Each structure stands twice: as C-alpha cells, then as structure tokens.
Coordinates of C-alpha atoms in Angstrom, one line a residue:
M14 CA -88.3 -26.5 17.2
E15 CA -87.9 -29.8 16.1
K16 CA -91.5 -31.0 13.7
I17 CA -93.7 -34.6 14.3
L18 CA -95.7 -35.8 12.0
I19 CA -98.4 -37.8 14.1
V20 CA -100.5 -40.5 12.1
E21 CA -103.1 -41.8 13.2
D22 CA -106.9 -42.2 12.2
E23 CA -108.2 -41.7 15.9
K24 CA -108.9 -38.2 15.6
R25 CA -109.3 -38.0 19.5
I26 CA -106.1 -40.1 20.1
S27 CA -104.2 -37.9 17.9
R28 CA -105.6 -34.8 19.2
F29 CA -104.1 -36.0 22.9
I30 CA -100.6 -36.8 21.5
E31 CA -100.3 -33.2 19.8
L32 CA -101.2 -31.8 22.6
Q33 CA -98.7 -33.7 24.7
L34 CA -96.0 -32.9 22.2
K35 CA -97.0 -29.2 21.6
H36 CA -96.5 -29.2 25.4
E37 CA -93.0 -30.7 25.8
G38 CA -92.1 -28.0 23.1
Y39 CA -92.6 -29.8 19.5
K40 CA -94.2 -28.7 16.4
I41 CA -96.8 -31.0 15.2
D42 CA -98.6 -32.4 12.6
S43 CA -101.0 -34.6 11.5
A44 CA -102.5 -37.3 8.8
F45 CA -105.1 -39.5 9.0
D46 CA -104.8 -42.0 6.5
G47 CA -101.3 -43.5 4.7
R48 CA -102.1 -41.8 1.5
E49 CA -102.2 -38.1 3.0
A50 CA -99.6 -39.2 5.1
L51 CA -97.5 -40.2 2.4
D52 CA -97.9 -36.8 0.7
K53 CA -96.9 -34.8 3.6
I54 CA -93.6 -36.7 4.5
K55 CA -92.9 -36.4 0.5
N56 CA -93.5 -32.3 0.7
G57 CA -93.3 -31.4 4.5
D58 CA -89.9 -31.2 6.6
Y59 CA -90.3 -33.3 9.3
D60 CA -88.0 -34.8 12.1
L61 CA -89.6 -37.8 13.0
V62 CA -92.9 -39.6 12.0
L63 CA -95.2 -41.3 14.3
L64 CA -97.0 -43.7 12.6
D65 CA -99.8 -46.0 13.6
I66 CA -99.9 -48.9 11.7
M67 CA -103.7 -49.4 11.5
I68 CA -104.8 -46.7 9.6
P69 CA -107.4 -46.6 6.2
K70 CA -106.3 -46.4 2.6
I71 CA -102.8 -47.5 2.8
N72 CA -101.2 -49.2 6.3
G73 CA -99.0 -48.0 7.8
I74 CA -96.4 -50.8 7.0
E75 CA -95.9 -49.7 3.3
V76 CA -96.3 -46.2 3.9
C77 CA -92.7 -47.2 6.3
R78 CA -91.6 -49.2 3.1
R79 CA -92.3 -46.1 0.2
V80 CA -91.2 -44.0 2.9
R81 CA -87.3 -46.0 3.4
E82 CA -87.3 -45.5 -0.8
Y83 CA -86.3 -42.0 -0.3
S84 CA -85.5 -40.8 3.5
N85 CA -83.7 -42.3 6.2
I86 CA -86.2 -40.2 8.9
P87 CA -87.1 -41.3 12.1
I88 CA -90.2 -43.4 12.3
I89 CA -91.5 -44.7 15.4
M90 CA -94.7 -47.4 14.6
V91 CA -97.1 -47.6 16.9
T92 CA -99.0 -50.7 17.0
A93 CA -101.7 -53.0 19.0
K94 CA -100.4 -55.6 21.7
D95 CA -101.7 -58.4 19.1
E96 CA -99.1 -57.3 16.2
M97 CA -95.9 -58.5 17.1
T98 CA -95.4 -59.8 13.6
D99 CA -96.3 -56.4 12.1
K100 CA -94.1 -55.2 14.6
V101 CA -91.1 -57.0 13.0
I102 CA -91.7 -56.7 9.5
G103 CA -92.1 -52.6 10.3
L104 CA -88.9 -53.2 11.6
D105 CA -87.1 -55.2 8.9
L106 CA -88.9 -52.6 6.8
G107 CA -86.9 -49.9 8.1
A108 CA -88.8 -48.8 11.6
N109 CA -86.5 -47.4 13.9
D110 CA -88.6 -48.2 16.9
Y111 CA -92.1 -49.0 17.9
I112 CA -94.1 -48.8 20.8
T113 CA -97.5 -50.5 22.0
K114 CA -101.0 -49.0 23.0
P115 CA -101.8 -48.4 25.4
F116 CA -98.9 -46.5 26.6
E117 CA -98.0 -44.3 29.1
I118 CA -96.8 -40.5 27.1
E119 CA -93.6 -40.8 29.4
E120 CA -92.3 -43.5 27.3
L121 CA -93.8 -42.4 24.2
L122 CA -91.5 -38.8 25.1
A123 CA -88.7 -41.0 26.0
R124 CA -88.3 -42.6 22.7
I125 CA -88.9 -39.6 20.5
R126 CA -85.7 -37.6 22.5
V127 CA -83.9 -41.0 22.2
Q128 CA -84.8 -40.4 17.9
L129 CA -84.1 -36.6 18.3
R130 CA -81.0 -36.6 20.3
G131 CA -78.3 -34.6 18.6
K132 CA -79.8 -33.0 15.9
T133 CA -80.5 -29.6 17.2
S134 CA -77.6 -26.7 16.6
G135 CA -75.9 -29.3 14.7
G136 CA -75.5 -31.9 17.3
K137 CA -73.3 -29.8 19.9
T138 CA -75.9 -28.8 22.2
E139 CA -77.0 -30.5 26.1
G140 CA -78.5 -33.2 23.8
N141 CA -74.8 -34.7 23.6
I142 CA -75.1 -34.6 27.9
L143 CA -76.7 -36.9 29.2
K144 CA -77.0 -35.9 34.0
A145 CA -78.3 -37.8 36.7
E146 CA -77.5 -36.4 40.2
D147 CA -73.4 -36.0 39.7
L148 CA -73.4 -38.5 37.0
I149 CA -72.2 -36.9 33.5
M150 CA -71.9 -38.6 30.5
N151 CA -70.6 -36.9 27.5
I152 CA -71.9 -38.8 24.1
E153 CA -70.1 -37.1 21.6
Q154 CA -67.0 -37.6 23.7
C155 CA -67.6 -41.1 25.2
I156 CA -67.2 -39.5 28.9
V157 CA -68.3 -40.9 32.3
K158 CA -68.1 -38.8 35.3
R159 CA -69.4 -39.2 38.7
G160 CA -68.5 -35.7 40.4
E161 CA -64.4 -35.6 39.2
I162 CA -64.0 -39.1 39.0
E163 CA -63.7 -40.3 35.4
I164 CA -65.1 -43.3 34.9
E165 CA -64.6 -46.8 31.7
L166 CA -67.0 -48.4 30.5
S167 CA -66.6 -51.2 28.2
K168 CA -69.0 -50.5 24.8
K169 CA -71.6 -52.6 26.0
E170 CA -72.1 -50.9 29.8
F171 CA -71.5 -47.3 27.9
E172 CA -74.7 -47.9 25.5
L173 CA -76.4 -49.8 28.7
L174 CA -76.3 -46.7 30.4
E175 CA -77.2 -44.3 27.9
Y176 CA -80.1 -46.1 27.2
L177 CA -81.1 -45.5 31.0
L178 CA -80.4 -42.3 31.2
I179 CA -82.2 -41.3 28.4
N180 CA -85.2 -43.5 29.9
K181 CA -84.6 -41.1 33.6
G182 CA -87.6 -41.5 35.7
I183 CA -89.1 -44.2 33.8
V184 CA -89.2 -47.6 34.4
A185 CA -87.3 -49.7 31.7
T186 CA -88.5 -53.5 31.6
R187 CA -85.9 -56.4 30.7
D188 CA -87.4 -57.2 26.9
K189 CA -87.3 -53.3 25.9
I190 CA -84.0 -52.7 27.5
L191 CA -82.9 -56.1 25.6
N192 CA -84.5 -54.9 22.3
N193 CA -82.8 -51.3 22.6
V194 CA -79.4 -52.2 23.8
W195 CA -78.5 -55.6 22.5
G196 CA -80.7 -55.2 19.3
Y197 CA -84.2 -56.7 18.0
D198 CA -82.4 -59.1 16.8
Y199 CA -81.3 -60.6 20.1
F200 CA -82.1 -64.2 21.1
G201 CA -79.7 -64.7 24.0
N202 CA -79.5 -65.5 27.6
D203 CA -81.2 -62.6 29.3
N204 CA -78.9 -63.4 32.4
I205 CA -76.4 -61.1 30.1
L206 CA -78.2 -58.0 32.0
D207 CA -78.1 -58.7 34.6
V208 CA -74.4 -59.2 34.1
H209 CA -73.9 -55.8 32.0
I210 CA -76.0 -53.4 35.1
K211 CA -73.8 -55.3 38.3
H212 CA -70.7 -54.5 36.3
L213 CA -72.0 -50.9 35.7
R214 CA -73.0 -51.1 39.7
D215 CA -70.1 -51.4 40.6
K216 CA -68.2 -48.4 38.4
I217 CA -71.1 -45.9 39.1
D218 CA -72.9 -47.1 42.4
K219 CA -70.8 -49.1 44.0
P220 CA -67.7 -46.7 45.0
F221 CA -69.8 -43.3 45.9
E222 CA -72.6 -43.0 48.5
K223 CA -75.9 -42.2 46.2
K224 CA -76.6 -44.8 43.8
L225 CA -78.3 -44.8 41.0
I226 CA -79.6 -47.2 39.5
K227 CA -82.4 -49.2 41.5
T228 CA -84.0 -52.4 40.6
V229 CA -88.0 -53.0 40.1
R230 CA -88.6 -56.1 41.3
G231 CA -90.6 -58.0 38.6
F232 CA -89.9 -55.0 35.8
G233 CA -86.8 -53.7 35.6
F234 CA -84.7 -51.1 36.3
T235 CA -84.4 -47.1 36.2
I236 CA -82.6 -44.6 37.1
K237 CA -84.8 -41.8 39.3
K238 CA -84.8 -38.1 38.1

C-alpha cells in the first residue's frame, strides 16, 4: 500500500483529500505547515508528497527545495490559478508535477497514478500494463496491441498514448498533454499535438471498428473507459 503525505494548511481541504485517497486504497498522513512537512518527510517512509505552496512557517517552494537536497520522492505541487511563477519555480526546483486549485479529484488521482506507476512489487505488476477495450500497452516491454495485432509506434506516439491511457476517462486539455508529453519547457507550435493524434488514430483506430480516441471540442482529448 503506497503512503502519501498531504501538506495542506486548510484542514477541511486536507480531510477531503485524505478521505478520497483512503477510498482509493492509499495510506495517508498529513502535515499542516512547512516545518512539520519537512520533519515528516525526513523521518517518514512516503511514496509521494502532495504539497500545497501557500502553507505557514515554510512555504511549499522552500519545502520542495530542501527535500530535493536529499530525496527524489515524487512531489506534486498544489497551486492557485494566479501562481504561474510559483509553478515554474517549483518545477525548476524538482517538483514532478503540479495541479491547480480548484481541481477535480479524478484529475488528482490520475496524476498520483502517473507518479506512483510501477513502484509496487518491484515494478512487475499491472502498473506496467495499461488497457482500454482491446487495446493493451506493456510499458516495460514497449509493446502495444489491439487484440492480437501488434502496433508499431514512434517514441513520442508511445508517450502520448501512454498519457491518454493513464488518464483514461478524463479529458486531457491540449496544454496538459503538451506539458506532460513534450515537457514544461516546450514552446513550439501546438499543431504538433494534432499531427501525433492523427498518427495515433491511423494506427490504433482507423483499422478497427471501435474508435478509442475521442476529441472533446474546445477542451482536448480522451480515451473513454
């Protein structure tokens, strides 16, 4: 059972997240300020930290900086909508991801799964297998199949499909896909996403009756559950 530390000074929000994550089978601990968070991270055995930026005593950015001096534990930073500079600083300091308040719990769960994937049972579990209908992706072996047909993908097509499968059932916006697949420092033309979506559809959808990749106009893309 993976253990997650929630660092959030608003106890009502912390409790809500705790209940949702416990329902998903995670073991949860909480800290309500930066000093307490640093103490718990240094002395605890956590698999992931969900770290709010605006916390008392020591803010989340400084907590992240200090933790990265001795640990590579996955950190997801929680920011407000107007804290774009803090997001960039947090990522530069080694945060693995960020999520913006207010967020849907399904999106948070998906981001947690991304960071924890493959950690259980020495990385040889179903965490290395992603599925949607008859589409199966073996991350460890870099193999994609629909039914019995093996499909060849480029590295970036594989990474894009992996991201969509991890977030199965959630509409991923264009910005989120570009950030997570091409990187936070990508500033090129976002038409590259349309090109890769088309290539994916040609390979995993076009030859088959049931189409898996859905476009949600004005939002982004999803693979439905």
